[in-house]
């Protein structure tokens, strides 16, 4: 399944840009990724069997382990209703991530940065994790949640009093991706 379809199908309550950025930040898109919070080591097992065996061994040793695509913490498995094996299924992992994010969003009072901080640490304070996720989405300054484009942007813009702004487009052959080929134009992309 294509990643965008996976996001829309498995986590429809979370904006796909947000979920994609969380996944990029957490696992880089690796459904078998693991991070052991006890010793700070990250793992990329080669197979599902290897991932499950390692995760079970670390959890049995009392380690807190982040699992799968969106790095669901092992301490949350019971709460989200999933097993270690299920945590490595991309869709099940995104469903669990959605559950955690929706809960965090409510706890953060609708504040996205607070939501992301809670997702990462359980606390709404701090901003480094949220900033990292925003960066993965290519966002330096986010949109106002629920905001609409301001009214002035829908009117003709006046650069000088009484003079409407008109964009001047200048075409040159060097700036064009098209070139004559004798029978018309061909693309040089």
Tab-separated table of C-alpha atoms in Angstrom:
chain	number	residue	atom	x	y	z
A	1	UNK	CA	0.000	0.000	0.000
A	2	UNK	CA	1.333	3.450	-0.867
A	3	UNK	CA	2.301	5.538	2.189
A	4	UNK	CA	-0.338	8.241	1.589
A	5	UNK	CA	-3.079	5.631	1.237
A	6	UNK	CA	-1.773	3.911	4.377
A	7	UNK	CA	-1.970	7.191	6.319
A	8	UNK	CA	-5.480	7.994	5.090
A	9	UNK	CA	-6.760	4.460	5.675
A	10	UNK	CA	-5.157	3.687	9.021
A	11	UNK	CA	-5.047	7.093	10.736
A	12	UNK	CA	-7.837	9.191	9.198
A	13	UNK	CA	-8.290	11.357	12.313
A	14	UNK	CA	-4.765	12.803	12.082
A	15	UNK	CA	-3.780	15.170	9.292
A	16	UNK	CA	-1.572	13.169	6.889
A	17	UNK	CA	1.154	15.839	6.865
A	18	UNK	CA	1.340	15.651	10.666
A	19	UNK	CA	1.336	11.849	10.760
A	20	UNK	CA	3.902	11.589	7.965
A	21	UNK	CA	6.188	14.001	9.833
A	22	UNK	CA	5.787	12.036	13.087
A	23	UNK	CA	6.703	8.799	11.274
A	24	UNK	CA	9.663	10.454	9.531
A	25	UNK	CA	10.925	11.762	12.851
A	26	UNK	CA	10.311	8.513	14.730
A	27	UNK	CA	11.424	5.751	12.361
A	28	UNK	CA	12.232	7.314	9.010
A	29	UNK	CA	9.461	5.104	7.610
A	30	UNK	CA	10.957	1.798	8.804
A	31	UNK	CA	8.134	-0.446	10.103
A	32	UNK	CA	10.626	-2.665	11.971
A	33	UNK	CA	12.471	0.189	13.699
A	34	UNK	CA	13.037	-0.032	17.448
A	35	UNK	CA	14.534	2.265	20.045
A	36	UNK	CA	15.542	1.078	23.504
A	37	UNK	CA	14.947	3.992	25.870
A	38	UNK	CA	16.890	2.236	28.639
A	39	UNK	CA	20.245	2.350	26.864
A	40	UNK	CA	19.540	4.750	23.970
A	41	UNK	CA	20.251	2.167	21.256
A	42	UNK	CA	18.277	2.046	18.023
A	43	UNK	CA	17.736	-1.158	16.059
A	44	UNK	CA	16.702	-1.982	12.482
A	45	UNK	CA	16.033	-5.729	12.458
A	46	UNK	CA	16.113	-7.446	9.064
A	47	UNK	CA	12.903	-9.448	9.529
A	48	UNK	CA	9.644	-9.393	11.453
A	49	UNK	CA	10.728	-12.492	13.403
A	50	UNK	CA	13.981	-10.794	14.435
A	51	UNK	CA	12.122	-7.613	15.436
A	52	UNK	CA	9.566	-9.490	17.546
A	53	UNK	CA	12.227	-11.623	19.264
A	54	UNK	CA	14.400	-8.603	20.116
A	55	UNK	CA	11.451	-6.516	21.322
A	56	UNK	CA	10.158	-9.319	23.558
A	57	UNK	CA	13.643	-9.880	25.000
A	58	UNK	CA	14.131	-6.167	25.784
A	59	UNK	CA	10.641	-5.769	27.277
A	60	UNK	CA	11.101	-8.915	29.405
A	61	UNK	CA	14.322	-7.335	30.723
A	62	UNK	CA	12.279	-4.327	31.885
A	63	UNK	CA	13.262	-1.941	29.091
A	64	UNK	CA	10.974	0.742	27.693
A	65	UNK	CA	11.068	0.188	23.924
A	66	UNK	CA	9.621	2.251	21.061
A	67	UNK	CA	8.289	-0.031	18.326
A	68	UNK	CA	7.515	0.189	14.631
A	69	UNK	CA	6.628	2.901	12.162
A	70	UNK	CA	5.411	5.542	14.653
A	71	UNK	CA	7.475	4.151	17.565
A	72	UNK	CA	4.652	3.096	19.899
A	73	UNK	CA	6.124	2.735	23.373
A	74	UNK	CA	5.968	-0.755	24.861
A	75	UNK	CA	4.362	0.671	28.006
A	76	UNK	CA	1.403	1.802	25.858
A	77	UNK	CA	0.770	-1.562	24.167
A	78	UNK	CA	-1.935	-2.661	26.588
A	79	UNK	CA	-3.606	0.776	26.525
A	80	UNK	CA	-3.788	0.841	22.710
A	81	UNK	CA	-4.823	-2.825	22.626
A	82	UNK	CA	-1.962	-4.235	20.636
A	83	UNK	CA	0.634	-6.981	20.915
A	84	UNK	CA	4.337	-6.750	20.154
A	85	UNK	CA	3.733	-8.560	16.852
A	86	UNK	CA	0.955	-6.119	15.896
A	87	UNK	CA	3.184	-3.142	16.695
A	88	UNK	CA	5.270	-3.985	13.629
A	89	UNK	CA	2.248	-4.009	11.299
A	90	UNK	CA	2.299	-0.565	9.639
A	91	UNK	CA	-1.475	-0.050	9.674
A	92	UNK	CA	-1.940	-1.279	13.254
A	93	UNK	CA	0.975	0.903	14.349
A	94	UNK	CA	-0.549	3.989	12.700
A	95	UNK	CA	-3.922	3.215	14.297
A	96	UNK	CA	-2.234	3.080	17.704
A	97	UNK	CA	-0.327	6.273	16.956
A	98	UNK	CA	-3.600	7.940	16.019
A	99	UNK	CA	-5.099	6.854	19.352
A	100	UNK	CA	-2.141	8.308	21.261
A	101	UNK	CA	-2.156	11.543	19.225
A	102	UNK	CA	-5.918	12.093	19.596
A	103	UNK	CA	-5.647	11.564	23.357
A	104	UNK	CA	-2.634	13.903	23.511
A	105	UNK	CA	-4.485	16.521	21.444
A	106	UNK	CA	-7.338	16.527	23.955
A	107	UNK	CA	-4.920	16.692	26.892
A	108	UNK	CA	-3.040	19.579	25.253
A	109	UNK	CA	-6.253	21.538	24.746
A	110	UNK	CA	-5.961	21.431	20.972
A	111	UNK	CA	-2.396	22.761	20.884
A	112	UNK	CA	-0.417	20.828	18.253
A	113	UNK	CA	3.023	21.514	19.733
A	114	UNK	CA	1.765	20.364	23.133
A	115	UNK	CA	0.227	17.317	21.455
A	116	UNK	CA	3.546	16.350	19.894
A	117	UNK	CA	5.396	16.869	23.169
A	118	UNK	CA	2.885	14.616	24.978
A	119	UNK	CA	3.259	12.014	22.207
A	120	UNK	CA	7.000	12.001	22.791
A	121	UNK	CA	7.348	12.364	26.547
A	122	UNK	CA	3.897	12.265	28.129
A	123	UNK	CA	4.264	15.943	29.102
A	124	UNK	CA	3.118	19.048	27.208
A	125	UNK	CA	6.184	21.042	28.246
A	126	UNK	CA	9.234	21.609	26.086
A	127	UNK	CA	9.344	22.175	22.366
A	128	UNK	CA	12.332	20.346	20.879
A	129	UNK	CA	10.424	17.251	19.757
A	130	UNK	CA	7.596	19.336	18.270
A	131	UNK	CA	10.134	21.525	16.465
A	132	UNK	CA	11.800	18.398	15.034
A	133	UNK	CA	8.455	17.079	13.755
A	134	UNK	CA	7.562	20.461	12.236
A	135	UNK	CA	10.970	20.414	10.546
A	136	UNK	CA	10.294	16.961	9.060
A	137	UNK	CA	7.169	18.468	7.484
A	138	UNK	CA	9.239	21.364	6.122
A	139	UNK	CA	7.476	23.852	8.390
A	140	UNK	CA	9.383	26.686	10.014
A	141	UNK	CA	6.350	28.777	10.922
A	142	UNK	CA	3.121	26.738	11.083
A	143	UNK	CA	-0.320	27.775	9.888
A	144	UNK	CA	-2.839	29.067	12.387
A	145	UNK	CA	-4.922	25.962	13.213
A	146	UNK	CA	-8.328	26.269	11.582
A	147	UNK	CA	-7.309	29.591	10.075
A	148	UNK	CA	-8.451	30.956	6.738
A	149	UNK	CA	-6.615	33.227	4.354
A	150	UNK	CA	-6.965	36.863	5.429
A	151	UNK	CA	-9.494	39.006	3.541
A	152	UNK	CA	-6.904	41.386	2.074
A	153	UNK	CA	-5.382	38.534	0.049
A	154	UNK	CA	-8.609	38.161	-1.891
A	155	UNK	CA	-8.603	41.752	-3.190
A	156	UNK	CA	-6.595	43.477	-5.898
A	157	UNK	CA	-3.356	44.569	-4.288
A	158	UNK	CA	-2.262	48.195	-4.657
A	159	UNK	CA	1.492	48.670	-4.656
A	160	UNK	CA	1.220	52.449	-4.909
A	161	UNK	CA	-1.930	54.403	-4.250
A	162	UNK	CA	-4.180	54.004	-7.275
A	163	UNK	CA	-1.787	51.730	-9.211
A	164	UNK	CA	-2.787	48.050	-9.292
A	165	UNK	CA	-0.018	45.473	-9.045
A	166	UNK	CA	0.503	43.637	-12.312
A	167	UNK	CA	2.957	40.781	-12.536
A	168	UNK	CA	5.235	41.182	-15.533
A	169	UNK	CA	6.206	37.937	-17.182
A	170	UNK	CA	9.118	37.968	-19.564
A	171	UNK	CA	9.709	34.928	-21.733
A	172	UNK	CA	13.099	34.081	-23.151
A	173	UNK	CA	14.113	30.955	-25.045
A	174	UNK	CA	16.818	30.221	-22.460
A	175	UNK	CA	14.267	30.248	-19.633
A	176	UNK	CA	11.878	27.876	-21.405
A	177	UNK	CA	11.791	24.087	-21.022
A	178	UNK	CA	10.572	23.943	-24.647
A	179	UNK	CA	12.717	24.166	-27.746
A	180	UNK	CA	11.855	24.118	-31.463
A	181	UNK	CA	12.579	20.762	-33.090
A	182	UNK	CA	11.444	21.459	-36.649
A	183	UNK	CA	7.960	19.953	-36.275
A	184	UNK	CA	6.796	22.095	-33.387
A	185	UNK	CA	8.067	22.148	-29.836
A	186	UNK	CA	9.596	19.422	-27.731
A	187	UNK	CA	10.165	19.421	-24.016
A	188	UNK	CA	13.700	19.468	-22.640
A	189	UNK	CA	12.762	18.426	-19.075
